């Protein structure tokens, strides 16, 4: 059933173009620039008048949520609060019936996420689940569900479910923006067009970057610690890169906002520390270009202290080559969609390092695929 792949995780990484395509399929119209979501017990007015979006999730799904916050706030101009589902209930949240709840979960059976949903509903909120398993508990209890059509995910480390969640969040953000009239038809058409190009771009990354990551694993599989850095929407992807690595290779890894390095973690840097930096940019986006410039200075802070830098950058970026030890290239895309591309090299890097270390990639120690206890 692994279709010739050595592990389910690798198979699932390679299934991402299809997972993204299937999650988009039938939900967008490039002609009208519209996003269509299936029937929900949520009215047009609920979408239009929502004062806030509260998202709760765990693990990798929480990383998707944190990236989703950038998409929703940027496109629909509504504040988003993201919680770890395991924390949500215990902080006596200010749940307002005019806020919409969003629960993100691959399995739809994560106990903490279900509990967070129940807390939201008890306080009068309507909820939408983003879920990968048809008919799962969370979907049965939500007022609406946006299914990710990633297909069954067997590897404990979530890969294709994550990129499908990012796509579902993007669809939700565009949909909400249309209802709230914060996006023009031209902008949504342009964004949906870019979305439809993602599967081909992920295919290209798989074709070009897999062997590079396999090579890098030779050099870095003995590292004791890793840092992953990113700014803005790329910061949650740094967190996801670190989680993938620690979960399957047992190497200690941390994700950090690049700009926070000088407030403490710079003290960790020496010649033994590999630092993976998300240094992609959307040339059509001024904020993205600024963020990129700042990220380059952060890279220089690492190399000045002899840290080893592996950068994820946009194809054609020759400038960055001079500054870092290794570059993993991905094709260009609008800022809000770059996470879908840049996480793929991080998944492959974690995979190849774990394989070299002889770890049980699909079934890491102490972990279960779905966490059904709180
Ligand atoms: O099924 P869920 O998305 O609710 O699962 C949440 C986490 O348990 C899950 O993402 C976990 O962090 C993965 N093992 C990460 O790869």
Short mmCIF file of C-alpha atoms and ligand atoms in Angstrom, two decimals:
data_model
loop_
_atom_site.label_atom_id
_atom_site.label_comp_id
_atom_site.label_asym_id
_atom_site.label_seq_id
_atom_site.Cartn_x
_atom_site.Cartn_y
_atom_site.Cartn_z
CA UNK A 1 0.00 0.00 0.00
CA UNK A 2 3.01 2.26 0.11
CA UNK A 3 2.97 2.24 -3.71
CA UNK A 4 6.71 1.62 -3.91
CA UNK A 5 7.66 4.29 -1.39
CA UNK A 6 9.81 3.29 1.55
CA UNK A 7 7.51 4.94 4.08
CA UNK A 8 3.96 6.25 4.24
CA UNK A 9 5.35 9.66 5.13
CA UNK A 10 7.29 9.89 1.88
CA UNK A 11 4.30 8.66 -0.11
CA UNK A 12 2.12 11.26 1.57
CA UNK A 13 4.63 14.05 0.92
CA UNK A 14 4.52 13.08 -2.76
CA UNK A 15 0.72 12.98 -2.75
CA UNK A 16 0.52 16.67 -1.93
CA UNK A 17 -0.08 17.93 -5.47
CA UNK A 18 -3.15 15.70 -5.63
CA UNK A 19 -4.29 16.58 -2.10
CA UNK A 20 -4.13 20.29 -2.94
CA UNK A 21 -5.92 19.79 -6.25
CA UNK A 22 -8.70 17.73 -4.65
CA UNK A 23 -9.19 20.24 -1.84
CA UNK A 24 -9.64 23.01 -4.40
CA UNK A 25 -11.69 20.99 -6.87
CA UNK A 26 -15.26 22.16 -7.42
CA UNK A 27 -14.86 24.97 -4.91
CA UNK A 28 -13.55 27.79 -7.06
CA UNK A 29 -14.54 29.45 -10.29
CA UNK A 30 -11.80 31.20 -12.17
CA UNK A 31 -14.42 32.97 -14.29
CA UNK A 32 -16.36 34.58 -11.46
CA UNK A 33 -13.47 34.65 -8.96
CA UNK A 34 -15.81 33.04 -6.42
CA UNK A 35 -15.30 30.40 -3.75
CA UNK A 36 -18.13 27.96 -3.16
CA UNK A 37 -18.32 26.09 0.13
CA UNK A 38 -20.83 23.35 0.85
CA UNK A 39 -24.10 24.00 2.69
CA UNK A 40 -23.63 25.19 6.24
CA UNK A 41 -25.91 26.07 9.11
CA UNK A 42 -24.28 29.47 9.02
CA UNK A 43 -26.08 32.37 7.40
CA UNK A 44 -24.77 35.08 5.11
CA UNK A 45 -25.29 37.46 8.02
CA UNK A 46 -23.19 35.28 10.34
CA UNK A 47 -20.31 35.62 7.88
CA UNK A 48 -20.90 39.31 7.28
CA UNK A 49 -21.34 40.34 10.90
CA UNK A 50 -18.79 38.14 12.65
CA UNK A 51 -16.80 40.36 15.00
CA UNK A 52 -13.98 37.87 15.42
CA UNK A 53 -12.79 34.43 14.38
CA UNK A 54 -11.61 32.09 17.13
CA UNK A 55 -9.51 29.17 15.95
CA UNK A 56 -8.56 26.20 18.11
CA UNK A 57 -6.37 23.26 17.07
CA UNK A 58 -3.42 21.10 18.17
CA UNK A 59 0.05 20.36 16.82
CA UNK A 60 0.46 20.71 13.08
CA UNK A 61 -3.16 21.80 12.74
CA UNK A 62 -2.37 24.66 15.15
CA UNK A 63 0.44 25.71 12.81
CA UNK A 64 -2.03 25.77 9.92
CA UNK A 65 -4.34 27.86 12.09
CA UNK A 66 -1.56 30.33 12.85
CA UNK A 67 -0.79 30.73 9.15
CA UNK A 68 -4.54 30.96 8.47
CA UNK A 69 -4.76 33.95 10.81
CA UNK A 70 -2.60 35.91 8.37
CA UNK A 71 -4.80 34.89 5.42
CA UNK A 72 -8.10 35.75 7.13
CA UNK A 73 -6.96 39.04 8.66
CA UNK A 74 -5.30 40.20 5.45
CA UNK A 75 -8.19 39.33 3.13
CA UNK A 76 -11.33 39.60 5.28
CA UNK A 77 -10.08 42.28 7.71
CA UNK A 78 -11.55 40.55 10.76
CA UNK A 79 -9.48 39.86 13.89
CA UNK A 80 -8.45 36.25 14.42
CA UNK A 81 -7.46 34.67 17.69
CA UNK A 82 -5.66 31.31 17.63
CA UNK A 83 -5.56 29.00 20.63
CA UNK A 84 -4.08 25.64 21.39
CA UNK A 85 -7.25 23.61 21.87
CA UNK A 86 -5.79 22.22 25.09
CA UNK A 87 -5.53 25.76 26.49
CA UNK A 88 -8.74 27.26 25.18
CA UNK A 89 -11.18 25.93 27.74
CA UNK A 90 -8.99 26.65 30.69
CA UNK A 91 -8.52 30.35 30.13
CA UNK A 92 -12.19 31.21 30.54
CA UNK A 93 -12.25 32.57 26.98
CA UNK A 94 -14.31 35.64 26.14
CA UNK A 95 -16.54 33.74 23.76
CA UNK A 96 -18.99 36.03 22.05
CA UNK A 97 -21.92 34.64 20.04
CA UNK A 98 -21.04 37.16 17.34
CA UNK A 99 -17.64 35.46 16.87
CA UNK A 100 -17.26 32.44 14.59
CA UNK A 101 -15.41 29.38 15.82
CA UNK A 102 -13.05 27.45 13.57
CA UNK A 103 -11.67 24.06 14.53
CA UNK A 104 -8.86 22.52 12.54
CA UNK A 105 -8.14 18.83 12.81
CA UNK A 106 -6.96 16.15 10.42
CA UNK A 107 -8.56 13.27 12.31
CA UNK A 108 -11.61 15.11 13.59
CA UNK A 109 -11.24 13.04 16.75
CA UNK A 110 -8.66 15.00 18.77
CA UNK A 111 -10.14 15.19 22.27
CA UNK A 112 -8.91 18.69 23.08
CA UNK A 113 -10.19 20.11 19.79
CA UNK A 114 -13.61 18.52 20.28
CA UNK A 115 -13.70 19.93 23.82
CA UNK A 116 -12.83 23.42 22.50
CA UNK A 117 -15.64 23.15 19.97
CA UNK A 118 -18.11 22.17 22.69
CA UNK A 119 -16.99 25.12 24.80
CA UNK A 120 -17.58 27.48 21.86
CA UNK A 121 -21.02 26.03 21.16
CA UNK A 122 -21.97 26.18 24.85
CA UNK A 123 -21.18 29.89 24.78
CA UNK A 124 -23.46 30.42 21.80
CA UNK A 125 -20.92 30.50 19.01
CA UNK A 126 -21.36 28.88 15.62
CA UNK A 127 -18.50 26.67 14.52
CA UNK A 128 -16.91 25.46 11.31
CA UNK A 129 -14.64 22.42 11.23
CA UNK A 130 -11.77 21.95 8.80
CA UNK A 131 -11.37 18.21 8.87
CA UNK A 132 -9.92 15.40 6.75
CA UNK A 133 -12.06 12.46 7.84
CA UNK A 134 -15.61 12.34 6.51
CA UNK A 135 -18.18 11.90 9.27
CA UNK A 136 -15.67 12.41 12.11
CA UNK A 137 -16.96 13.56 15.50
CA UNK A 138 -15.95 17.19 14.99
CA UNK A 139 -17.83 17.38 11.67
CA UNK A 140 -20.94 15.90 13.21
CA UNK A 141 -21.04 18.57 15.89
CA UNK A 142 -20.05 21.63 13.83
CA UNK A 143 -22.48 24.00 12.07
CA UNK A 144 -20.47 23.51 8.91
CA UNK A 145 -17.47 21.56 7.67
CA UNK A 146 -14.86 22.30 5.04
CA UNK A 147 -13.35 18.92 4.25
CA UNK A 148 -9.72 18.72 3.25
CA UNK A 149 -9.58 16.05 0.58
CA UNK A 150 -6.06 14.88 1.39
CA UNK A 151 -7.11 11.22 1.57
CA UNK A 152 -6.16 8.90 4.44
CA UNK A 153 -3.00 9.97 6.24
CA UNK A 154 -1.20 7.03 7.83
CA UNK A 155 2.19 8.49 8.86
CA UNK A 156 2.03 9.95 12.35
CA UNK A 157 3.77 13.07 11.06
CA UNK A 158 1.18 15.17 9.29
CA UNK A 159 2.22 16.33 5.81
CA UNK A 160 -0.43 16.29 3.09
CA UNK A 161 -3.16 17.05 5.63
CA UNK A 162 -1.23 20.21 6.57
CA UNK A 163 -0.92 21.59 3.06
CA UNK A 164 -4.58 20.72 2.45
CA UNK A 165 -5.50 22.61 5.63
CA UNK A 166 -3.61 25.67 4.38
CA UNK A 167 -5.59 25.48 1.14
CA UNK A 168 -8.90 25.10 3.02
CA UNK A 169 -8.03 28.11 5.18
CA UNK A 170 -7.19 30.12 2.10
CA UNK A 171 -10.56 29.20 0.55
CA UNK A 172 -12.29 30.17 3.80
CA UNK A 173 -10.43 33.51 3.88
CA UNK A 174 -11.38 34.38 0.30
CA UNK A 175 -14.97 33.27 0.88
CA UNK A 176 -15.27 35.38 4.02
CA UNK A 177 -13.67 38.35 2.26
CA UNK A 178 -16.24 38.07 -0.53
CA UNK A 179 -19.13 38.03 1.94
CA UNK A 180 -17.68 41.03 3.76
CA UNK A 181 -16.82 42.81 0.53
CA UNK A 182 -13.22 43.40 1.53
CA UNK A 183 -11.86 41.93 -1.69
CA UNK A 184 -12.39 42.96 -5.31
CA UNK A 185 -13.38 40.45 -7.97
CA UNK A 186 -10.06 41.09 -9.72
CA UNK A 187 -8.05 40.35 -6.61
CA UNK A 188 -9.95 37.17 -5.80
CA UNK A 189 -9.71 35.96 -9.42
CA UNK A 190 -5.99 36.58 -9.36
CA UNK A 191 -5.55 34.76 -6.04
CA UNK A 192 -7.67 31.78 -7.10
CA UNK A 193 -5.71 31.54 -10.32
CA UNK A 194 -2.50 31.38 -8.26
CA UNK A 195 -4.10 28.78 -6.02
CA UNK A 196 -4.87 26.60 -9.02
CA UNK A 197 -1.19 26.71 -10.02
CA UNK A 198 0.05 25.33 -6.69
CA UNK A 199 -0.17 21.59 -7.48
CA UNK A 200 2.18 21.99 -10.44
CA UNK A 201 4.59 24.04 -8.33
CA UNK A 202 4.64 21.43 -5.56
CA UNK A 203 5.35 18.80 -8.21
CA UNK A 204 8.32 20.85 -9.33
CA UNK A 205 9.64 21.12 -5.75
CA UNK A 206 9.32 17.36 -5.28
CA UNK A 207 11.23 16.82 -8.52
CA UNK A 208 14.07 19.19 -7.72
CA UNK A 209 14.45 19.42 -3.95
CA UNK A 210 14.10 15.82 -2.75
CA UNK A 211 17.62 14.78 -3.76
CA UNK A 212 19.09 18.02 -2.38
CA UNK A 213 17.49 17.29 1.00
CA UNK A 214 18.82 13.75 0.88
CA UNK A 215 22.32 15.18 0.40
CA UNK A 216 21.88 17.74 3.17
CA UNK A 217 20.80 14.97 5.52
CA UNK A 218 24.28 13.46 5.19
CA UNK A 219 25.84 16.61 6.61
CA UNK A 220 23.27 17.50 9.22
CA UNK A 221 21.80 14.25 10.55
CA UNK A 222 24.26 14.30 13.46
CA UNK A 223 23.37 17.81 14.64
CA UNK A 224 22.20 18.03 18.22
CA UNK A 225 19.91 21.02 17.74
CA UNK A 226 18.29 22.89 14.86
CA UNK A 227 16.72 26.33 14.61
CA UNK A 228 14.01 27.29 12.11
CA UNK A 229 13.38 30.98 11.49
CA UNK A 230 10.68 32.90 9.68
CA UNK A 231 8.79 36.19 9.79
CA UNK A 232 5.11 36.94 9.32
CA UNK A 233 3.15 34.08 7.78
CA UNK A 234 6.44 32.19 7.43
CA UNK A 235 6.92 31.98 11.19
CA UNK A 236 4.25 29.26 11.64
CA UNK A 237 5.99 27.34 8.86
CA UNK A 238 9.25 27.60 10.79
CA UNK A 239 7.39 26.11 13.76
CA UNK A 240 6.08 23.33 11.54
CA UNK A 241 9.57 22.58 10.17
CA UNK A 242 10.87 22.28 13.73
CA UNK A 243 7.98 20.04 14.80
CA UNK A 244 8.47 17.71 11.82
CA UNK A 245 12.15 17.34 12.64
CA UNK A 246 11.79 16.73 16.37
CA UNK A 247 8.85 14.40 15.97
CA UNK A 248 10.47 11.94 13.58
CA UNK A 249 14.24 12.37 14.07
CA UNK A 250 14.31 13.13 17.84
CA UNK A 251 16.66 16.05 17.21
CA UNK A 252 15.85 19.04 19.38
CA UNK A 253 14.53 21.80 17.13
CA UNK A 254 12.95 25.17 17.73
CA UNK A 255 11.02 27.50 15.49
CA UNK A 256 11.53 31.20 16.20
CA UNK A 257 10.40 34.51 14.72
CA UNK A 258 13.57 35.66 12.94
CA UNK A 259 13.38 39.14 14.48
CA UNK A 260 13.40 37.72 18.01
CA UNK A 261 16.84 36.15 17.65
CA UNK A 262 18.66 39.13 19.05
CA UNK A 263 16.46 39.05 22.13
CA UNK A 264 18.05 35.86 23.40
CA UNK A 265 18.50 32.89 21.06
CA UNK A 266 21.51 34.44 19.27
CA UNK A 267 23.43 33.23 22.30
CA UNK A 268 22.91 29.66 21.07
CA UNK A 269 24.62 30.14 17.74
CA UNK A 270 27.97 28.48 17.07
CA UNK A 271 29.51 26.51 14.20
CA UNK A 272 27.63 23.36 15.18
CA UNK A 273 24.14 24.89 14.84
CA UNK A 274 22.22 24.48 11.58
CA UNK A 275 19.69 27.27 11.10
CA UNK A 276 16.95 26.85 8.51
CA UNK A 277 15.69 30.24 7.37
CA UNK A 278 12.52 30.87 5.38
CA UNK A 279 13.71 33.60 3.06
CA UNK A 280 11.07 33.55 0.35
CA UNK A 281 9.49 36.74 -0.98
CA UNK A 282 6.62 37.86 -3.14
CA UNK A 283 8.08 40.56 -5.36
CA UNK A 284 4.66 42.10 -5.98
CA UNK A 285 4.10 42.65 -2.29
CA UNK A 286 5.85 45.52 -0.53
CA UNK A 287 5.55 44.07 2.98
CA UNK A 288 6.94 40.81 1.74
CA UNK A 289 9.94 42.53 0.17
CA UNK A 290 10.61 44.42 3.41
CA UNK A 291 10.32 41.22 5.42
CA UNK A 292 12.79 39.58 3.07
CA UNK A 293 15.32 42.40 3.56
CA UNK A 294 15.04 42.06 7.33
CA UNK A 295 15.41 38.29 7.04
CA UNK A 296 18.66 38.77 5.11
CA UNK A 297 20.06 40.77 8.04
CA UNK A 298 18.99 37.99 10.39
CA UNK A 299 20.86 35.53 8.19
CA UNK A 300 23.98 37.68 8.43
CA UNK A 301 23.68 37.67 12.22
CA UNK A 302 23.77 33.86 12.13
CA UNK A 303 26.67 33.52 9.68
CA UNK A 304 28.70 36.18 11.57
CA UNK A 305 28.58 33.77 14.52
CA UNK A 306 29.58 30.81 12.30
CA UNK A 307 26.11 29.21 12.34
CA UNK A 308 25.30 27.12 9.27
CA UNK A 309 22.42 28.50 7.23
CA UNK A 310 20.07 26.51 5.02
CA UNK A 311 17.78 29.01 3.29
CA UNK A 312 14.47 28.35 1.57
CA UNK A 313 14.27 30.94 -1.20
CA UNK A 314 12.51 31.76 -4.45
CA UNK A 315 13.90 30.34 -7.68
CA UNK A 316 16.14 32.86 -9.38
CA UNK A 317 17.27 34.48 -6.12
CA UNK A 318 21.01 34.48 -6.77
CA UNK A 319 21.77 37.10 -4.14
CA UNK A 320 21.00 34.76 -1.28
CA UNK A 321 23.48 32.15 -2.49
CA UNK A 322 26.36 34.42 -1.49
CA UNK A 323 25.10 34.70 2.07
CA UNK A 324 24.26 31.14 3.08
CA UNK A 325 25.65 27.61 3.07
CA UNK A 326 22.79 25.94 1.17
CA UNK A 327 19.66 27.06 -0.68
CA UNK A 328 16.46 25.10 -1.24
CA UNK A 329 14.57 26.75 -4.08
CA UNK A 330 10.80 26.92 -4.50
CA UNK A 331 8.79 28.60 -7.30
CA UNK A 332 7.25 32.02 -6.72
CA UNK A 333 3.68 32.60 -5.51
CA UNK A 334 1.66 35.33 -3.76
CA UNK A 335 2.77 35.83 -0.15
CA UNK A 336 -0.28 34.15 1.40
CA UNK A 337 0.27 30.98 -0.64
CA UNK A 338 4.03 30.65 -0.17
CA UNK A 339 3.60 28.54 3.01
CA UNK A 340 2.16 25.71 0.90
CA UNK A 341 5.36 25.63 -1.13
CA UNK A 342 8.00 26.33 1.47
CA UNK A 343 6.89 23.66 3.92
CA UNK A 344 7.60 20.90 1.39
CA UNK A 345 11.44 21.17 1.57
CA UNK A 346 11.16 21.20 5.37
CA UNK A 347 9.15 17.97 5.32
CA UNK A 348 11.70 16.34 3.02
CA UNK A 349 14.62 17.52 5.13
CA UNK A 350 13.06 16.08 8.30
CA UNK A 351 12.26 12.85 6.48
CA UNK A 352 15.76 12.25 5.12
CA UNK A 353 17.43 13.16 8.41
CA UNK A 354 15.16 10.74 10.29
CA UNK A 355 15.85 7.96 7.77
CA UNK A 356 19.61 8.48 8.12
CA UNK A 357 19.30 8.31 11.88
CA UNK A 358 17.49 4.99 11.53
CA UNK A 359 14.29 6.25 13.13
CA UNK A 360 10.87 4.70 12.73
CA UNK A 361 9.58 7.48 10.51
CA UNK A 362 5.95 6.41 10.25
CA UNK A 363 5.56 5.43 13.86
CA UNK A 364 7.75 7.68 16.05
CA UNK A 365 8.20 6.67 19.67
CA UNK A 366 5.67 7.86 22.27
CA UNK A 367 3.22 9.25 19.68
CA UNK A 368 -0.19 8.25 18.37
CA UNK A 369 -1.80 9.32 15.10
CA UNK A 370 -4.84 10.68 16.84
CA UNK A 371 -4.84 11.90 20.38
CA UNK A 372 -8.22 10.97 21.77
CA UNK A 373 -7.44 11.71 25.41
CA UNK A 374 -7.14 15.19 26.93
O1 LIG B 1 -5.87 15.10 13.94
P1 LIG B 1 -5.41 16.45 14.38
O2 LIG B 1 -5.10 17.35 13.25
O3 LIG B 1 -6.37 17.09 15.35
O4 LIG B 1 -4.07 16.19 15.16
C1 LIG B 1 -3.42 17.23 15.82
C2 LIG B 1 -2.02 16.83 16.24
O5 LIG B 1 -2.05 15.75 17.12
C3 LIG B 1 -1.14 16.47 15.03
O6 LIG B 1 -1.12 17.49 14.09
C4 LIG B 1 0.30 16.18 15.47
O7 LIG B 1 0.91 17.34 15.96
C5 LIG B 1 1.07 15.56 14.32
N1 LIG B 1 1.68 14.32 14.74
C6 LIG B 1 2.14 16.46 13.78
O8 LIG B 1 2.83 15.88 12.73
#
